[in-house]
Amino acid sequence: MLNVIKNAVRVSALRCIHSTAPQATEKFDHKRIPADDEGVQGEKIVDLDSVLKLKQNIFPTLESDSLLFGGVPYKDLPICNIRVTHNNTVFTVTDSAGLVKLTRSCGMEGFKNTKKGTNIAAQTTAISIATRALDKGFKTVRVRVRGLGPGRLSAVKGLQMGGLDIVSITDNTYVSWNPPRPRKARRL
Amino acid sequence: MHLTIKLLANRHPSFIARTVFVKNNDVDDACRLVNRILGKEGILEQYRLTRYYEKPFQTRRRVNHEKCKAIYNEDMERKIQFVLRKNRHEPFPGCH
């Protein structure tokens, strides 16, 4: 009888001891920390040097202007400019001098309002302009991308899916380190 | 010669700067490489920071936050390296 009571006391005493730390009563205020930007795909990968060592001839050099792609020197290849924004994606195909031959945007493709800024819209527009470009006789192009947005990667991919041969990808995003004062911040 | 003129005329000549050739029709890879380079050079960060005006108090707060984060990350990295170190003189310290 005494033993039973003793055991019960011991068990109840043991119950009081917590093996884990008590949980915080106050929840952490996540609003104070600025949210991480979702970024562009592949941006956050840090290990760059090993990749660059593996691959050769991926960057233009002195001779790259006269490199032949499908019998045409690199500098004379037509250009496909892609303007990517949060709300739209605009494609223009120009000749090597910069004369515009074709223009197509997600809005022209039938996407309206916020749907214009999606990656699916960018991809379908890219495929449609690729077929048009092929009709006009542009087969091998160099791509120049400007701006950040959801359609950035899928636009270039869509051009390839449409049947164009992409020789090179250039970024032409305008970035200034001493810009004029930008517009005031959005209130969220 | 052509390149020299190009470089003299423009500090960021198109199709020379920020350009990657596509190898083996692997557009995805080339895109990612461009993005990675832009990210590492801080170009994308600068682009995002200059979309909207950042008030001085926000700049101060951001910089302070970055400093704190860097210190924390450095110490945490050291701690992780300490815990994960191999060939320890005493394999399980304090566990006799």
GROMACS .gro file of C-alpha atoms in nm:
model
  284
    1MET     CA    1   0.000   0.000   0.000
    2LEU     CA    2   0.273   0.239   0.102
    3ASN     CA    3   0.469   0.137  -0.202
    4VAL     CA    4   0.178   0.221  -0.430
    5ILE     CA    5   0.145   0.567  -0.280
    6LYS     CA    6   0.517   0.619  -0.308
    7ASN     CA    7   0.509   0.518  -0.672
    8ALA     CA    8   0.216   0.747  -0.741
    9VAL     CA    9   0.400   1.037  -0.580
   10ARG     CA   10   0.709   0.962  -0.778
   11VAL     CA   11   0.514   0.945  -1.104
   12SER     CA   12   0.336   1.271  -1.033
   13ALA     CA   13   0.667   1.430  -0.940
   14LEU     CA   14   0.819   1.308  -1.262
   15ARG     CA   15   0.529   1.446  -1.460
   16CYS     CA   16   0.616   1.796  -1.344
   17ILE     CA   17   0.958   1.788  -1.506
   18HIS     CA   18   0.952   1.908  -1.863
   19SER     CA   19   1.216   1.775  -2.090
   20THR     CA   20   1.151   2.038  -2.357
   21ALA     CA   21   1.188   2.411  -2.331
   22PRO     CA   22   0.866   2.599  -2.269
   23GLN     CA   23   0.717   2.741  -2.585
   24ALA     CA   24   0.739   3.114  -2.632
   25THR     CA   25   0.419   3.282  -2.531
   26GLU     CA   26   0.471   3.578  -2.761
   27LYS     CA   27   0.473   3.502  -3.129
   28PHE     CA   28   0.758   3.641  -3.333
   29ASP     CA   29   0.662   3.949  -3.530
   30HIS     CA   30   0.742   3.857  -3.889
   31LYS     CA   31   0.611   4.183  -4.022
   32ARG     CA   32   0.917   4.367  -3.894
   33ILE     CA   33   1.151   4.177  -4.120
   34PRO     CA   34   1.141   4.278  -4.484
   35ALA     CA   35   1.024   3.987  -4.696
   36ASP     CA   36   1.278   3.818  -4.919
   37ASP     CA   37   1.227   3.893  -5.283
   38GLU     CA   38   1.127   3.590  -5.486
   39GLY     CA   39   1.409   3.671  -5.724
   40VAL     CA   40   1.489   3.546  -6.068
   41GLN     CA   41   1.548   3.179  -6.129
   42GLY     CA   42   1.907   3.085  -6.080
   43GLU     CA   43   1.995   3.413  -5.919
   44LYS     CA   44   2.067   3.276  -5.574
   45ILE     CA   45   2.306   3.003  -5.679
   46VAL     CA   46   2.637   3.115  -5.538
   47ASP     CA   47   2.883   2.869  -5.683
   48LEU     CA   48   2.971   3.047  -6.006
   49ASP     CA   49   3.342   2.983  -6.053
   50SER     CA   50   3.317   2.606  -6.082
   51VAL     CA   51   3.048   2.640  -6.349
   52LEU     CA   52   3.255   2.886  -6.546
   53LYS     CA   53   3.558   2.660  -6.531
   54LEU     CA   54   3.364   2.367  -6.675
   55LYS     CA   55   3.228   2.556  -6.973
   56GLN     CA   56   3.438   2.714  -7.240
   57ASN     CA   57   3.345   2.959  -7.515
   58ILE     CA   58   3.027   3.081  -7.352
   59PHE     CA   59   3.121   3.447  -7.345
   60PRO     CA   60   3.181   3.672  -7.647
   61THR     CA   61   3.538   3.751  -7.732
   62LEU     CA   62   3.724   3.957  -7.990
   63GLU     CA   63   3.646   3.709  -8.263
   64SER     CA   64   3.283   3.641  -8.176
   65ASP     CA   65   3.152   3.919  -8.404
   66SER     CA   66   3.262   3.726  -8.709
   67LEU     CA   67   3.165   3.381  -8.586
   68LEU     CA   68   2.936   3.212  -8.832
   69PHE     CA   69   2.593   3.087  -8.730
   70GLY     CA   70   2.408   2.922  -9.016
   71GLY     CA   71   2.636   3.100  -9.262
   72VAL     CA   72   2.576   3.446  -9.116
   73PRO     CA   73   2.831   3.631  -8.901
   74TYR     CA   74   2.722   3.697  -8.546
   75LYS     CA   75   2.700   4.073  -8.586
   76ASP     CA   76   2.461   4.041  -8.882
   77LEU     CA   77   2.213   3.812  -8.711
   78PRO     CA   78   1.862   3.944  -8.652
   79ILE     CA   79   1.781   4.047  -8.297
   80CYS     CA   80   1.480   3.953  -8.089
   81ASN     CA   81   1.424   4.213  -7.820
   82ILE     CA   82   1.212   4.116  -7.523
   83ARG     CA   83   1.082   4.380  -7.286
   84VAL     CA   84   0.965   4.216  -6.966
   85THR     CA   85   0.770   4.406  -6.705
   86HIS     CA   86   0.549   4.303  -6.419
   87ASN     CA   87   0.239   4.375  -6.624
   88ASN     CA   88   0.330   4.280  -6.979
   89THR     CA   89   0.586   4.127  -7.212
   90VAL     CA   90   0.665   4.281  -7.549
   91PHE     CA   91   0.860   4.111  -7.826
   92THR     CA   92   1.014   4.281  -8.126
   93VAL     CA   93   1.214   4.115  -8.399
   94THR     CA   94   1.458   4.347  -8.572
   95ASP     CA   95   1.729   4.302  -8.829
   96SER     CA   96   2.091   4.345  -8.730
   97ALA     CA   97   2.074   4.723  -8.779
   98GLY     CA   98   1.779   4.750  -8.540
   99LEU     CA   99   1.497   4.808  -8.787
  100VAL     CA  100   1.177   4.664  -8.641
  101LYS     CA  101   1.025   4.390  -8.853
  102LEU     CA  102   0.776   4.233  -8.615
  103THR     CA  103   0.613   4.335  -8.291
  104ARG     CA  104   0.400   4.125  -8.065
  105SER     CA  105   0.289   4.168  -7.705
  106CYS     CA  106   0.086   3.967  -7.459
  107GLY     CA  107  -0.193   4.223  -7.488
  108MET     CA  108  -0.205   4.182  -7.866
  109GLU     CA  109  -0.221   3.808  -7.817
  110GLY     CA  110  -0.555   3.834  -7.641
  111PHE     CA  111  -0.450   3.834  -7.280
  112LYS     CA  112  -0.614   4.112  -7.088
  113ASN     CA  113  -0.536   4.296  -6.766
  114THR     CA  114  -0.337   4.100  -6.509
  115LYS     CA  115  -0.318   3.794  -6.730
  116LYS     CA  116  -0.079   3.985  -6.955
  117GLY     CA  117   0.191   3.967  -6.694
  118THR     CA  118   0.193   3.592  -6.647
  119ASN     CA  119   0.459   3.354  -6.769
  120ILE     CA  120   0.203   3.153  -6.966
  121ALA     CA  121   0.106   3.463  -7.162
  122ALA     CA  122   0.472   3.534  -7.232
  123GLN     CA  123   0.529   3.182  -7.356
  124THR     CA  124   0.231   3.171  -7.593
  125THR     CA  125   0.324   3.513  -7.731
  126ALA     CA  126   0.679   3.397  -7.780
  127ILE     CA  127   0.563   3.091  -7.973
  128SER     CA  128   0.335   3.302  -8.192
  129ILE     CA  129   0.604   3.558  -8.274
  130ALA     CA  130   0.848   3.275  -8.342
  131THR     CA  131   0.619   3.127  -8.607
  132ARG     CA  132   0.570   3.472  -8.762
  133ALA     CA  133   0.945   3.530  -8.762
  134LEU     CA  134   1.001   3.196  -8.932
  135ASP     CA  135   0.751   3.299  -9.200
  136LYS     CA  136   0.951   3.617  -9.259
  137GLY     CA  137   1.271   3.419  -9.288
  138PHE     CA  138   1.436   3.480  -8.951
  139LYS     CA  139   1.568   3.146  -8.835
  140THR     CA  140   1.869   3.217  -8.616
  141VAL     CA  141   1.837   3.508  -8.377
  142ARG     CA  142   2.019   3.659  -8.083
  143VAL     CA  143   1.798   3.749  -7.790
  144ARG     CA  144   1.818   4.069  -7.588
  145VAL     CA  145   1.614   4.073  -7.267
  146ARG     CA  146   1.529   4.389  -7.079
  147GLY     CA  147   1.361   4.414  -6.743
  148LEU     CA  148   1.251   4.176  -6.470
  149GLY     CA  149   0.920   4.000  -6.455
  150PRO     CA  150   0.743   3.669  -6.446
  151GLY     CA  151   0.783   3.618  -6.820
  152ARG     CA  152   1.157   3.653  -6.830
  153LEU     CA  153   1.256   3.291  -6.850
  154SER     CA  154   0.948   3.153  -7.021
  155ALA     CA  155   0.969   3.414  -7.298
  156VAL     CA  156   1.310   3.293  -7.410
  157LYS     CA  157   1.200   2.933  -7.371
  158GLY     CA  158   0.890   3.001  -7.581
  159LEU     CA  159   1.100   3.139  -7.865
  160GLN     CA  160   1.291   2.814  -7.874
  161MET     CA  161   0.970   2.612  -7.858
  162GLY     CA  162   0.840   2.814  -8.153
  163GLY     CA  163   1.129   2.688  -8.362
  164LEU     CA  164   1.382   2.972  -8.354
  165ASP     CA  165   1.751   2.901  -8.310
  166ILE     CA  166   1.877   3.116  -8.025
  167VAL     CA  167   2.245   3.191  -8.054
  168SER     CA  168   2.300   3.407  -7.751
  169ILE     CA  169   2.116   3.567  -7.463
  170THR     CA  170   2.196   3.924  -7.364
  171ASP     CA  171   2.065   4.116  -7.070
  172ASN     CA  172   1.998   4.480  -7.139
  173THR     CA  173   1.821   4.584  -6.820
  174TYR     CA  174   1.872   4.951  -6.751
  175VAL     CA  175   2.027   4.990  -6.407
  176SER     CA  176   2.171   5.311  -6.272
  177TRP     CA  177   2.372   5.365  -5.955
  178ASN     CA  178   2.282   5.733  -5.935
  179PRO     CA  179   1.935   5.751  -6.079
  180PRO     CA  180   1.697   6.043  -6.060
  181ARG     CA  181   1.464   6.017  -5.764
  182PRO     CA  182   1.228   5.727  -5.831
  183ARG     CA  183   0.856   5.740  -5.768
  184LYS     CA  184   0.736   5.712  -5.414
  185ALA     CA  185   0.707   5.370  -5.258
  186ARG     CA  186   0.385   5.175  -5.280
  187ARG     CA  187   0.173   5.168  -4.970
  188LEU     CA  188   0.079   4.817  -4.878
  189MET     CA  189   3.968   4.679  -8.395
  190HIS     CA  190   3.594   4.668  -8.436
  191LEU     CA  191   3.558   4.572  -8.071
  192THR     CA  192   3.786   4.853  -7.957
  193ILE     CA  193   3.571   5.109  -8.134
  194LYS     CA  194   3.263   4.947  -7.987
  195LEU     CA  195   3.409   4.962  -7.639
  196LEU     CA  196   3.515   5.323  -7.677
  197ALA     CA  197   3.176   5.428  -7.805
  198ASN     CA  198   2.978   5.258  -7.531
  199ARG     CA  199   3.077   5.143  -7.186
  200HIS     CA  200   2.822   4.863  -7.197
  201PRO     CA  201   2.813   4.759  -7.560
  202SER     CA  202   2.530   4.528  -7.646
  203PHE     CA  203   2.615   4.170  -7.731
  204ILE     CA  204   2.953   4.210  -7.565
  205ALA     CA  205   2.853   4.287  -7.209
  206ARG     CA  206   2.613   4.059  -7.018
  207THR     CA  207   2.601   3.811  -7.300
  208VAL     CA  208   2.608   3.433  -7.287
  209PHE     CA  209   2.621   3.202  -7.585
  210VAL     CA  210   2.372   2.917  -7.589
  211LYS     CA  211   2.546   2.581  -7.596
  212ASN     CA  212   2.380   2.258  -7.714
  213ASN     CA  213   2.044   2.437  -7.751
  214ASP     CA  214   2.024   2.462  -7.372
  215VAL     CA  215   1.847   2.796  -7.344
  216ASP     CA  216   1.739   2.736  -6.987
  217ASP     CA  217   2.094   2.692  -6.869
  218ALA     CA  218   2.216   3.005  -7.047
  219CYS     CA  219   1.930   3.209  -6.900
  220ARG     CA  220   2.010   3.088  -6.554
  221LEU     CA  221   2.376   3.169  -6.601
  222VAL     CA  222   2.292   3.525  -6.705
  223ASN     CA  223   2.064   3.565  -6.405
  224ARG     CA  224   2.325   3.423  -6.174
  225ILE     CA  225   2.590   3.662  -6.299
  226LEU     CA  226   2.352   3.957  -6.267
  227GLY     CA  227   2.261   3.848  -5.917
  228LYS     CA  228   2.618   3.808  -5.808
  229GLU     CA  229   2.721   4.143  -5.949
  230GLY     CA  230   2.440   4.310  -5.756
  231ILE     CA  231   2.273   4.445  -6.070
  232LEU     CA  232   1.934   4.291  -5.996
  233GLU     CA  233   1.949   4.412  -5.638
  234GLN     CA  234   2.021   4.767  -5.754
  235TYR     CA  235   1.739   4.740  -6.007
  236ARG     CA  236   1.490   4.642  -5.737
  237LEU     CA  237   1.610   4.905  -5.495
  238THR     CA  238   1.569   5.185  -5.746
  239ARG     CA  239   1.217   5.096  -5.857
  240TYR     CA  240   1.072   5.302  -5.577
  241TYR     CA  241   1.224   5.579  -5.369
  242GLU     CA  242   1.373   5.452  -5.045
  243LYS     CA  243   1.348   5.702  -4.765
  244PRO     CA  244   1.666   5.759  -4.562
  245PHE     CA  245   1.520   5.590  -4.255
  246GLN     CA  246   1.441   5.286  -4.465
  247THR     CA  247   1.797   5.281  -4.601
  248ARG     CA  248   1.934   5.297  -4.249
  249ARG     CA  249   1.707   5.018  -4.134
  250ARG     CA  250   1.787   4.800  -4.431
  251VAL     CA  251   2.162   4.845  -4.389
  252ASN     CA  252   2.141   4.773  -4.016
  253HIS     CA  253   1.935   4.464  -4.082
  254GLU     CA  254   2.188   4.344  -4.337
  255LYS     CA  255   2.469   4.399  -4.088
  256CYS     CA  256   2.289   4.200  -3.818
  257LYS     CA  257   2.211   3.924  -4.061
  258ALA     CA  258   2.572   3.903  -4.178
  259ILE     CA  259   2.699   3.880  -3.819
  260TYR     CA  260   2.443   3.616  -3.731
  261ASN     CA  261   2.516   3.414  -4.043
  262GLU     CA  262   2.889   3.427  -3.984
  263ASP     CA  263   2.857   3.308  -3.625
  264MET     CA  264   2.605   3.043  -3.719
  265GLU     CA  265   2.833   2.917  -3.993
  266ARG     CA  266   3.119   2.892  -3.743
  267LYS     CA  267   2.895   2.709  -3.498
  268ILE     CA  268   2.781   2.461  -3.760
  269GLN     CA  269   3.138   2.399  -3.866
  270PHE     CA  270   3.228   2.343  -3.501
  271VAL     CA  271   2.950   2.091  -3.449
  272LEU     CA  272   3.014   1.910  -3.776
  273ARG     CA  273   3.393   1.895  -3.738
  274LYS     CA  274   3.553   1.557  -3.787
  275ASN     CA  275   3.851   1.382  -3.632
  276ARG     CA  276   3.772   1.513  -3.289
  277HIS     CA  277   4.022   1.452  -3.011
  278GLU     CA  278   3.732   1.362  -2.781
  279PRO     CA  279   3.448   1.233  -3.003
  280PHE     CA  280   3.159   1.306  -2.766
  281PRO     CA  281   3.258   1.578  -2.522
  282GLY     CA  282   3.057   1.577  -2.200
  283CYS     CA  283   2.898   1.236  -2.265
  284HIS     CA  284   3.070   0.989  -2.036
   0.00000   0.00000   0.00000
